[in-house]
Coordinates of C-alpha atoms in Angstrom, one line a residue:
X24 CA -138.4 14.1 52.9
X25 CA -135.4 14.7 55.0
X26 CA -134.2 15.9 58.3
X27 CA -130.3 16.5 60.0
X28 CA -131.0 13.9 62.4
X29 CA -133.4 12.2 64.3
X30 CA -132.7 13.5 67.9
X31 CA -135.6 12.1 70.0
X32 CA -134.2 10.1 72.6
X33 CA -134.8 6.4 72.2
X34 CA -134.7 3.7 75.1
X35 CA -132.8 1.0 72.5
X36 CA -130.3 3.9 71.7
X37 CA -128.1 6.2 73.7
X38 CA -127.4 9.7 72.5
X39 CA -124.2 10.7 70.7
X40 CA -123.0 13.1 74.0
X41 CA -122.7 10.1 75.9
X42 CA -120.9 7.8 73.5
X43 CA -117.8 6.1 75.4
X44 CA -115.0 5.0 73.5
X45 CA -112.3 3.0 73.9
X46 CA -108.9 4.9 74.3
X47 CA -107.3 2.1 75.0
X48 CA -107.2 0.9 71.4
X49 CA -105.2 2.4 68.3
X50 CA -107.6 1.4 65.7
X51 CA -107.8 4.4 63.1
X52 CA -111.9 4.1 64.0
X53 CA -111.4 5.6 67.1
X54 CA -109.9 9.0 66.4
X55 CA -112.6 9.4 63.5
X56 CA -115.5 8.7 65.9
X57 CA -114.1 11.2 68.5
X58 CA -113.8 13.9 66.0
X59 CA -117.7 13.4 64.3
X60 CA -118.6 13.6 68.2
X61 CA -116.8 16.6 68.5
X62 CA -118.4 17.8 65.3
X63 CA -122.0 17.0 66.0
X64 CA -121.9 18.2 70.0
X65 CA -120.5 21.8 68.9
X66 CA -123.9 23.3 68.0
X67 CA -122.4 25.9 65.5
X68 CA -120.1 23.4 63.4
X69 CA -123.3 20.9 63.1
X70 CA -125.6 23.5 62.0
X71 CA -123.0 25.1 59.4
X72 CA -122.3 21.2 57.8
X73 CA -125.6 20.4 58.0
X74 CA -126.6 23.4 55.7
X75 CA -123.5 22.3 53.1
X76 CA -125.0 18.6 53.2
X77 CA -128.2 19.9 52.5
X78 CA -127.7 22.2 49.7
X79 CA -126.4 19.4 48.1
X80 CA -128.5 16.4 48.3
X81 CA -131.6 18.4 48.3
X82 CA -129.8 20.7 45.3
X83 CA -133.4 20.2 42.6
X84 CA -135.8 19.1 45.8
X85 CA -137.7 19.8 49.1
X86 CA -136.3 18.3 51.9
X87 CA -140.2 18.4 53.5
X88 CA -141.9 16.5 50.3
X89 CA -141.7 12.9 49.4
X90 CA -140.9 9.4 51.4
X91 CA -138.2 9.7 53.8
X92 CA -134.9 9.9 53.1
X93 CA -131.5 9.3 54.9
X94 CA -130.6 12.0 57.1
X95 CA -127.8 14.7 56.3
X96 CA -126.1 13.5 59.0
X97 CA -125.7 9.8 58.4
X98 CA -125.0 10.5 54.5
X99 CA -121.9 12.5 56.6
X100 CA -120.7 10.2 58.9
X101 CA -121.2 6.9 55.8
X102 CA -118.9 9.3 53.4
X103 CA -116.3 10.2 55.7
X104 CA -115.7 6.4 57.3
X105 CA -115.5 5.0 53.1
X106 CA -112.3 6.6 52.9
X107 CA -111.2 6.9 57.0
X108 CA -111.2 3.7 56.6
X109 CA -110.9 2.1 53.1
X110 CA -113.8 0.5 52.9
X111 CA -115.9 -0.3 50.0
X112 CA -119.3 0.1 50.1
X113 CA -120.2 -3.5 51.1
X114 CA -118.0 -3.0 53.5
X115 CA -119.4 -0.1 55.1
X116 CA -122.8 -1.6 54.9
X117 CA -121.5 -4.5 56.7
X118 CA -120.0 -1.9 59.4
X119 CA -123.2 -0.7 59.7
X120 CA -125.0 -3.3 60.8
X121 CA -122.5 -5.0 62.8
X122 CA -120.3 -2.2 64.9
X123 CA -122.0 -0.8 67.9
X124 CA -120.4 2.2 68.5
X125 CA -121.1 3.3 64.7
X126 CA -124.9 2.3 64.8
X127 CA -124.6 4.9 67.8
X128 CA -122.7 7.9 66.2
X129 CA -125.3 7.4 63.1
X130 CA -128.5 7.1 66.1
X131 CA -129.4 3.7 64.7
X132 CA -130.8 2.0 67.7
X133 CA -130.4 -1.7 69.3
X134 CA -134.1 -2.1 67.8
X135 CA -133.8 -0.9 65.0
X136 CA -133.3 -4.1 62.0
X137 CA -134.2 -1.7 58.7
X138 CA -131.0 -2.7 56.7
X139 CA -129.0 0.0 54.6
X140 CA -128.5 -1.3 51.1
X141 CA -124.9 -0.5 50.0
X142 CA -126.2 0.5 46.8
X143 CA -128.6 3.2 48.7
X144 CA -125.1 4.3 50.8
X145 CA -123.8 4.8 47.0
X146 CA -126.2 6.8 46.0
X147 CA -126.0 9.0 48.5
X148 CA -122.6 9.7 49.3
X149 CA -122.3 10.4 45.2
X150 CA -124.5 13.6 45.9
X151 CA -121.7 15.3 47.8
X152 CA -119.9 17.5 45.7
X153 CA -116.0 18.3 46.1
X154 CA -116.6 22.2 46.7
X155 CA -118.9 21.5 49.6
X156 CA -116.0 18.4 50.7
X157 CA -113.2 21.1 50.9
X158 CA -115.9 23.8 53.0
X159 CA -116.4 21.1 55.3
X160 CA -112.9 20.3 55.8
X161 CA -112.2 24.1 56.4
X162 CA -114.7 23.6 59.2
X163 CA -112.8 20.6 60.7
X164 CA -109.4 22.8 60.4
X165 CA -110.8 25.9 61.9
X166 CA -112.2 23.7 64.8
X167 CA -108.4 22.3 65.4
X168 CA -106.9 26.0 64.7
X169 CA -109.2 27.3 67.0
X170 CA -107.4 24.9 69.7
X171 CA -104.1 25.4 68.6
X172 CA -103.9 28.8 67.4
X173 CA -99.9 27.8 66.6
X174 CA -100.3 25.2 64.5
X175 CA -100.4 27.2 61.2
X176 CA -97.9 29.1 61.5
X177 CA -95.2 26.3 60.2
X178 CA -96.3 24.2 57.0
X179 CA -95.2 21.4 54.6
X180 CA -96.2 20.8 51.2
X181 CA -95.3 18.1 48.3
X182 CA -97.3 16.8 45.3
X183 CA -98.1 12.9 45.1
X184 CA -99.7 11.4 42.5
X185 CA -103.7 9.5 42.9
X186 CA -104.0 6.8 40.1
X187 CA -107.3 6.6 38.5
X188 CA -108.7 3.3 38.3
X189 CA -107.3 2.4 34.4
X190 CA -105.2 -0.5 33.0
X191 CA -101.7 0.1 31.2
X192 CA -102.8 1.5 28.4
X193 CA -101.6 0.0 24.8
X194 CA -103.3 0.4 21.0
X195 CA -104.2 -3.7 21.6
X196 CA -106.0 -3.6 24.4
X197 CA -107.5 -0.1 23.9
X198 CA -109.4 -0.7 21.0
X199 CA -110.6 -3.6 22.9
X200 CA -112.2 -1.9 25.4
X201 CA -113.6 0.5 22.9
X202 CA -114.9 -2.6 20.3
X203 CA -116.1 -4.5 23.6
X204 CA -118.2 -1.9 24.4
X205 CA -119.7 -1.3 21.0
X206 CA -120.9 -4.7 20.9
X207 CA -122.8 -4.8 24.3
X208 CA -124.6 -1.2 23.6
X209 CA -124.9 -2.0 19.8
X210 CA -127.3 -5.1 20.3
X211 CA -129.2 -3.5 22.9
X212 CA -129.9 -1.0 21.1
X213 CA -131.1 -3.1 18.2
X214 CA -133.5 -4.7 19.7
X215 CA -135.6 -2.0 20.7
X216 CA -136.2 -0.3 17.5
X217 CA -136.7 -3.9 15.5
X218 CA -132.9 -3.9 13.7
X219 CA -131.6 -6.7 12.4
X220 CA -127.9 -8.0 12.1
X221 CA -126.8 -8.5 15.5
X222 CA -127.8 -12.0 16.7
X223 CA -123.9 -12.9 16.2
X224 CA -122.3 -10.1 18.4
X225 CA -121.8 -12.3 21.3
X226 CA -119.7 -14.6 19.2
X227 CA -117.7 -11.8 17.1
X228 CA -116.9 -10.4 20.9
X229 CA -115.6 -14.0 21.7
X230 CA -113.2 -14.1 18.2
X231 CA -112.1 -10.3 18.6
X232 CA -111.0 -11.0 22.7
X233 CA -109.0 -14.3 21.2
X234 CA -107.3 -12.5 18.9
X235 CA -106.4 -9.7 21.0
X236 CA -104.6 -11.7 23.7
X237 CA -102.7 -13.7 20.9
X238 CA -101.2 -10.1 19.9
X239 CA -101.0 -9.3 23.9
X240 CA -98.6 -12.7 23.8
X241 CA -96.9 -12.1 20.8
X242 CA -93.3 -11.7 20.8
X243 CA -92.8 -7.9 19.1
X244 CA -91.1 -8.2 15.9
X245 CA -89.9 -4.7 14.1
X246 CA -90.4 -6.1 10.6
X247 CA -93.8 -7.8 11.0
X248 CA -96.2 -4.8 13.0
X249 CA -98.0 -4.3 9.7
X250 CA -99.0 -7.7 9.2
X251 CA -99.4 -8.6 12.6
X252 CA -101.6 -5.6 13.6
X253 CA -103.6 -5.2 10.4
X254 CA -106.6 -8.3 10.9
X255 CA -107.0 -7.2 14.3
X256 CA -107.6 -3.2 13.0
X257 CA -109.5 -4.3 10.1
X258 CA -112.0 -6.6 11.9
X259 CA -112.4 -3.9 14.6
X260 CA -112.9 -1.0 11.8
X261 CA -115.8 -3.4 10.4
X262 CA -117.2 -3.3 13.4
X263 CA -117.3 0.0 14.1
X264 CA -118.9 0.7 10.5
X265 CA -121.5 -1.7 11.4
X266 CA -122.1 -0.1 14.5
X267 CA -122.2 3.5 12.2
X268 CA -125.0 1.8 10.2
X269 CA -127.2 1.1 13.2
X270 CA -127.0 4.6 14.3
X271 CA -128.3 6.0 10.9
X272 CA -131.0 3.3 11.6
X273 CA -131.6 5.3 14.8
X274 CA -131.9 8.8 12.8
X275 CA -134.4 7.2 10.2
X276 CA -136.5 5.4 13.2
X277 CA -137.0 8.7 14.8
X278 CA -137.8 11.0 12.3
X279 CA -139.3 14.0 13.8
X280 CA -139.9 12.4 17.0
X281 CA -138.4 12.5 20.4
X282 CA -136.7 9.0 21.1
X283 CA -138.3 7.3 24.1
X284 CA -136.1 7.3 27.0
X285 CA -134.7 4.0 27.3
X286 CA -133.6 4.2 23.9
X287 CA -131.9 7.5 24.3
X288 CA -129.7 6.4 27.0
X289 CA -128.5 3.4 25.2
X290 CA -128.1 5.9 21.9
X291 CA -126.3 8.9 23.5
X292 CA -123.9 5.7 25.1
X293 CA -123.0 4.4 21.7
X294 CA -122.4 7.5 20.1
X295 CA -119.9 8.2 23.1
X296 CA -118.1 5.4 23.1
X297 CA -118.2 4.9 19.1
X298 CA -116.6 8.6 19.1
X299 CA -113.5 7.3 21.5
X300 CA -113.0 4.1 19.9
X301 CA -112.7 5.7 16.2
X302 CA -110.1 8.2 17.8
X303 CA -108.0 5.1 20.0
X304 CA -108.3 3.2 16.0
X305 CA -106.8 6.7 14.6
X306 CA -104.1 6.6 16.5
X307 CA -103.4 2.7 16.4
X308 CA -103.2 2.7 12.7
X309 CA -100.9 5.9 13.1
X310 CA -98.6 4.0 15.0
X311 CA -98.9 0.7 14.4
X312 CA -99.2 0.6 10.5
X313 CA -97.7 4.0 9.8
X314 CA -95.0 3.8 12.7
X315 CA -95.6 7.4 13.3
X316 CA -94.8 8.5 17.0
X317 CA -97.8 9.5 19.3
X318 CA -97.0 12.3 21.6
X319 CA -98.1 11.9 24.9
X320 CA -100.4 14.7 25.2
X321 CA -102.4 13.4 21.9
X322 CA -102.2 9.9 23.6
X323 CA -105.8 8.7 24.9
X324 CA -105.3 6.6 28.4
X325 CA -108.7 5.1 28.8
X326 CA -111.7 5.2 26.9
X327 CA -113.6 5.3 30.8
X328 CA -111.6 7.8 32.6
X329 CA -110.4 10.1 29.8
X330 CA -109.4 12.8 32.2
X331 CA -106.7 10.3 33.1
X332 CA -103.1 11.7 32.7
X333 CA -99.7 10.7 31.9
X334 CA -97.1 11.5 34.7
X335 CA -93.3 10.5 34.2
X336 CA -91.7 10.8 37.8
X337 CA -89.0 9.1 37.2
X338 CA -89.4 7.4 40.4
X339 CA -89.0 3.7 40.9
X340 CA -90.7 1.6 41.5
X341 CA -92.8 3.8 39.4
X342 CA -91.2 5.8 37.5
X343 CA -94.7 6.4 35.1
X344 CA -98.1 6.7 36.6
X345 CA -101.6 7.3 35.5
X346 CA -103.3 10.4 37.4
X347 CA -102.9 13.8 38.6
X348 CA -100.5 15.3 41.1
X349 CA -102.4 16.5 44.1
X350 CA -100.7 19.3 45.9
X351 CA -101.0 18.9 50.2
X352 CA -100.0 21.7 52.6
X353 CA -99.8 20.4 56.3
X354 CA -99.5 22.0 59.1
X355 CA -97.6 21.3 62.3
X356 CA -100.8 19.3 64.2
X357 CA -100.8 16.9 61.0
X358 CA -104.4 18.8 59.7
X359 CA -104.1 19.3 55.9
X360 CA -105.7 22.5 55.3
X361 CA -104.9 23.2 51.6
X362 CA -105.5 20.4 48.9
X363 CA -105.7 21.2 45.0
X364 CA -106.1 19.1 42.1
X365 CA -103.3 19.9 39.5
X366 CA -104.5 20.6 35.8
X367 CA -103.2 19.1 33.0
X368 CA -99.3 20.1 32.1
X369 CA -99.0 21.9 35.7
X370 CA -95.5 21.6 37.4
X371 CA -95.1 21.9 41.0
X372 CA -93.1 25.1 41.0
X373 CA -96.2 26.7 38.3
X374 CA -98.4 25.9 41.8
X375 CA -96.7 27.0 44.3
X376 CA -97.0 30.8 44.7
X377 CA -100.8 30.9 44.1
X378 CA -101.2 28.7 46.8
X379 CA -99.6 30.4 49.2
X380 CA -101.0 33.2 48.4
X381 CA -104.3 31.8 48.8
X382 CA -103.3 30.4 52.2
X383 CA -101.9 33.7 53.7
X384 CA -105.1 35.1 52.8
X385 CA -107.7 32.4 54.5
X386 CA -105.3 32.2 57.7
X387 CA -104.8 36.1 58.3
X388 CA -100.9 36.1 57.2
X389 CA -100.4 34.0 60.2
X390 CA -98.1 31.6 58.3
X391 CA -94.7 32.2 59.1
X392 CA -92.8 29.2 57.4
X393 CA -93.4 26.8 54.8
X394 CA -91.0 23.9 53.4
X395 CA -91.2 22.6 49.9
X396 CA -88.9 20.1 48.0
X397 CA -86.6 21.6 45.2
X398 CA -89.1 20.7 42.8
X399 CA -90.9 23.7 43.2
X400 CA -87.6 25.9 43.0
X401 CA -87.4 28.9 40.0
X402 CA -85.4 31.5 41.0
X403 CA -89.1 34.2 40.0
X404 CA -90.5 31.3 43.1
X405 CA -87.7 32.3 45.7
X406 CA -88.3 35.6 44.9
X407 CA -92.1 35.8 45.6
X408 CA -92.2 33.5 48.4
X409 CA -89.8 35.9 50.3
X410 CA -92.6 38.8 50.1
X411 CA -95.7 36.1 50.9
X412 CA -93.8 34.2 53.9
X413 CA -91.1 35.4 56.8
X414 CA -89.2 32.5 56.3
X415 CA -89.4 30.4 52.8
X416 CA -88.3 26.9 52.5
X417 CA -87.3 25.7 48.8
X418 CA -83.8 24.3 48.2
X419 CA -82.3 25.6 45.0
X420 CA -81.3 22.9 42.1
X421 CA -77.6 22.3 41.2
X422 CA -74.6 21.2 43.6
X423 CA -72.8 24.7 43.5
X424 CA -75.9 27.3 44.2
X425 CA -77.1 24.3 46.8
X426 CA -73.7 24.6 49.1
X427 CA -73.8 28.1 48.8
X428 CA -77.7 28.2 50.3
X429 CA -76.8 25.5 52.7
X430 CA -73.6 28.1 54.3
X431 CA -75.8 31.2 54.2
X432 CA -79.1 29.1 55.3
X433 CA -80.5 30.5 58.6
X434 CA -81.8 29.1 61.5
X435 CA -85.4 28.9 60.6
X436 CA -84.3 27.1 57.1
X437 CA -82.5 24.5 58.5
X438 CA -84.7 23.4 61.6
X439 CA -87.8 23.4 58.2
X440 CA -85.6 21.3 55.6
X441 CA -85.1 19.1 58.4
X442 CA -88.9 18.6 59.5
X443 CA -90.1 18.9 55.6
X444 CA -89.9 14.6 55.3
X445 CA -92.6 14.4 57.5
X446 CA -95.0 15.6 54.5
X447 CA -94.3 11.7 53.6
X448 CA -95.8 10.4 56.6
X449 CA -99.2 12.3 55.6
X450 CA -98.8 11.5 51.9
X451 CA -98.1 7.7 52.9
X452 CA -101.3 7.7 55.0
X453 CA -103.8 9.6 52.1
X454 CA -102.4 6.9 50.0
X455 CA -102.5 3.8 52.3
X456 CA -105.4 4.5 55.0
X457 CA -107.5 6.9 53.0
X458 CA -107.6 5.2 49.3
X459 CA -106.0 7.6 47.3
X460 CA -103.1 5.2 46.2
X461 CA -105.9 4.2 43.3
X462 CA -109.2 6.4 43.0
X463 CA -111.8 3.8 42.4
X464 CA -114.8 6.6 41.8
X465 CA -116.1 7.0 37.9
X466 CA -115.6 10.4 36.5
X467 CA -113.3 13.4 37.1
X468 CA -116.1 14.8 39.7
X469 CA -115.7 11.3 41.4
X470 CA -111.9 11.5 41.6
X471 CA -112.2 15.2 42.9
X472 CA -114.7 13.6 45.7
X473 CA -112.8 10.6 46.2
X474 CA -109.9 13.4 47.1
X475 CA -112.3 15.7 49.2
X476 CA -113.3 12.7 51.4
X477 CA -109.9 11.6 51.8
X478 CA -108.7 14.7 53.2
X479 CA -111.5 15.7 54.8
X480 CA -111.4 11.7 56.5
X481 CA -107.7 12.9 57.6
X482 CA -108.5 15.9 59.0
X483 CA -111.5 14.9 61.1
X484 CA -108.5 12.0 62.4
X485 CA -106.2 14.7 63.3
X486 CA -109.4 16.6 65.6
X487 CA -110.5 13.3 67.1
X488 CA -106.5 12.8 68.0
X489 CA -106.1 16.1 69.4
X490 CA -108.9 15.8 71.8
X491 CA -108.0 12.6 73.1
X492 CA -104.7 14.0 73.7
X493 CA -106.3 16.8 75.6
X494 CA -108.4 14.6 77.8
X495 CA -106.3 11.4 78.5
X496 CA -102.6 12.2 77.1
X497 CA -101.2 9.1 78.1
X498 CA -103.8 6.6 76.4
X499 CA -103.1 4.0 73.7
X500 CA -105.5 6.2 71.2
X501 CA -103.6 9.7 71.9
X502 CA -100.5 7.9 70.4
X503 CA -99.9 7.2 66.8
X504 CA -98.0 3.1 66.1
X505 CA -95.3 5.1 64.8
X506 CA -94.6 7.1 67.8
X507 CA -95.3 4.4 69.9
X508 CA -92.5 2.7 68.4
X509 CA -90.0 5.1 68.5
X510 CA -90.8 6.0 72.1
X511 CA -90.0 1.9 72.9
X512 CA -86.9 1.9 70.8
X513 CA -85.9 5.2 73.0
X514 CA -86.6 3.5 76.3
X515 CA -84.4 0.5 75.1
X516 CA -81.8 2.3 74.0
X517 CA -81.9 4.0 77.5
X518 CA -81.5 1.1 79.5
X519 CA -78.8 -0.4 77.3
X520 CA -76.9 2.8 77.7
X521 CA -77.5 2.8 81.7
X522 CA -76.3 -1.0 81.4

């Protein structure tokens, strides 16, 4: 059983409307706060997130059956301040019990001692699913639009790429992970239908670890892979045959019946990671014993995030990272209202046009400019842009056909080349105040919720900044460090000139 929100007015608990908070401080709390204010006191923006929270968590159930549940609009506030904020989900249980002004936003009174586990927080937020993330951050942008009717009409866009949460990948230590986790589920799993044969896999786990960090150690040696490599592949082959043998165990033990459903979960486990640890043995032998070359689109990364690409940048200190790009579009009040998750093999300049496209659409052809880096530059690109936007920003690759845009440029072009590095500044804080420098979630749906909340965290920033700009313009809050910064370099550089 659950409900929005508990609005019965309380004597330990004041209610959200009259929430004070602090302008005087810059903490990135503040902003957030301000904007979930906004978002629950405007009657038409609560009810419409309220419904997309619901259909989710109550997807299979009723929301009037059962023992009570968290409300929609706590589940909303816990997800958005994970990644606002950075927090883990101790973290944010910690928060909760501890910060005042978030017990109030959530309607957790003064009285009120019933701790949140951070494993129940978990469990929750998971339920949200990235299509209902990116409605809910449309909400948020239309809210700011509807403010600041101008603020589309100039954009910025770049790609950036979110890690996943993987190690460097090499044959050694990837048929480790996949051996390793043959040996837990393989014992298990022995156990409960009566199997014998694993009493020593603790042990063999112990040997096989020591002898993959004496190869991790190892100098590398062109003329010695094969003999090197070949114990370590053999031992882990045996144990994957073993593991084979149990699972024909399995079939015989069944028979025509269902399996029970502990043992199904541990079966269906093995059998998943016995499949990716065959293929990562495949390819080591391939390489290592055969010296074939891998291409990188054969190549698996991680036997626990296999969605997990390869991306060569070329950028130090970086120049090869483990991921997907993430296109962002901003606009000129810093809210991000296009985000997209690029497929595997998609270039920037394959992305470009569609989402344009797309953008013109949602926003009534209201955009009028849009800056991108030369990345996204073919000359089909340049061509389409001109009939989807008034004035198209994409410098052209080459030194020649570059100084000959640069003298016929207009106006428009230059003043959006030389605003475009600004779309750092919002890439620099996704990665570095919302979490998206390293996606920590399990599972491609995780990483495309990890990247919903993190925009969606940004964007309810950029609403709590603009009101407190509208109601006290000359607080600490209504001013970003950065600015704040440049405005007392500007005042210094004033004086010294006056001097």
């Amino acid at each position: 059983m659950r409900k929005d929100f508990d609005s019965q007015l309380r004597l330990d608990c004041l209610s959200i409307g009259q929430l004070q908070l602090n302008y005087r401080c810059r903490d990135e709390m503040i902003p957030l706060l301000k904007g979930l204010q906004h978002l629950y006191l405007t009657p038409e923006l609560y009810q419409q997130a309220m419904a997309l929270v619901q259909a989710d968590v109550n997807a299979e159930t009723s929301s009037r059956r059962g023992r009570p549940g968290m409300h929609y609009w706590r589940i909303l506030v816990l997800s958005v301040l994970r990644y606002a904020c950075q927090f883990d989900y101790d973290k944010l249980q910690d928060q909760v019990e501890n910060h005042r002004n978030l017990r109030r936003i959530m309607g957790i009174g003064e009285w009120e001692n019933d701790p949140l586990d951070a494993r129940t927080i978990e469990s929750n937020v998971c339920k949200l699913l990235p299509e209902t993330l990116a409605k809910l951050s449309d909400l948020v942008v239309g809210e700011g639009h509807r403010r600041r009717p101008e603020a589309i009409k100039k954009v910025r866009g770049d790609t950036f790429v979110a890690q996943t949460n993987i190690h460097y990948p090499t044959d050694v230590n990837l048929v480790w992970d996949g051996v390793r986790k043959v040996l837990d589920l393989a014992p298990r799993l022995a156990k409960l239908i009566g199997a014998v044969g694993w009493r020593q896999a603790a042990s063999r786990c112990r040997r096989f670890r020591a002898m993959m960090r004496s190869l991790s150690r190892a100098k590398s040696d062109a003329n010695d892979v094969s003999k090197k490599y070949q114990p370590y592949l053999k031992e882990a082959d045996a144990i994957w045959r073993k593991a084979l043998t149990l699972i024909q165990l399995v079939n015989v033990y069944t028979g025509d019946r269902g399996l029970p459903r502990e043992i199904a979960g541990l079966y269906a486990k093995l059998i998943k990671y016995m499949s990716l640890c065959a293929q990562v043995l495949e390819r080591a032998e391939r390489r290592l014993l055969q010296g074939e070359k891998i291409p990188n689109a054969s190549k698996i990364l991680s036997i626990f995030e296999t969605h997990t690409e390869l991306i060569n940048r070329g950028k130090k200190p970086h120049p090869i990272e483990f991921g997907h790009r993430v296109l962002v579009v901003e606009d000129d009040l810093g809210f991000i209202p296009h985000h997209e998750i690029l497929g595997k093999g998609v270039l920037d300049q394959d992305i470009i046009v569609p989402a344009m496209r797309q953008l013109q659409e949602r926003f009534g052809h209201r955009i009028e400019s849009a800056s991108f880096d030369r990345g996204f530059h073919t000359p089909q690109n340049q061509i389409d842009l001109r009939e989807i936007l008034a004035h198209p920003c994409v410098p052209v690759k080459g030194c020649k056909q570059a100084e000959v845009q640069n003298r016929e440029a207009t106006v428009e072009f230059r003043k959006a080349r030389q605003k475009h590095p600004g779309i750092e500044s919002a890439i620099g804080a996704l990665e570095d105040s919302n979490g998206l420098r390293r996606c920590y979630d399990k599972g491609y749906e995780g990483y495309e919720r990890a990247v919903g909340l993190a925009v969606l965290a940004r964007n309810l920033h950029a609403l709590g900044k603009l009101l407190i700009v509208e109601e006290q313009p000359k607080s600490r809050a209504a001013f970003s460090k950065r600015r704040s910064l440049k405005r007392r370099k500007s005042r210094k550089s004033q004086k010294i000139n006056a001097a």
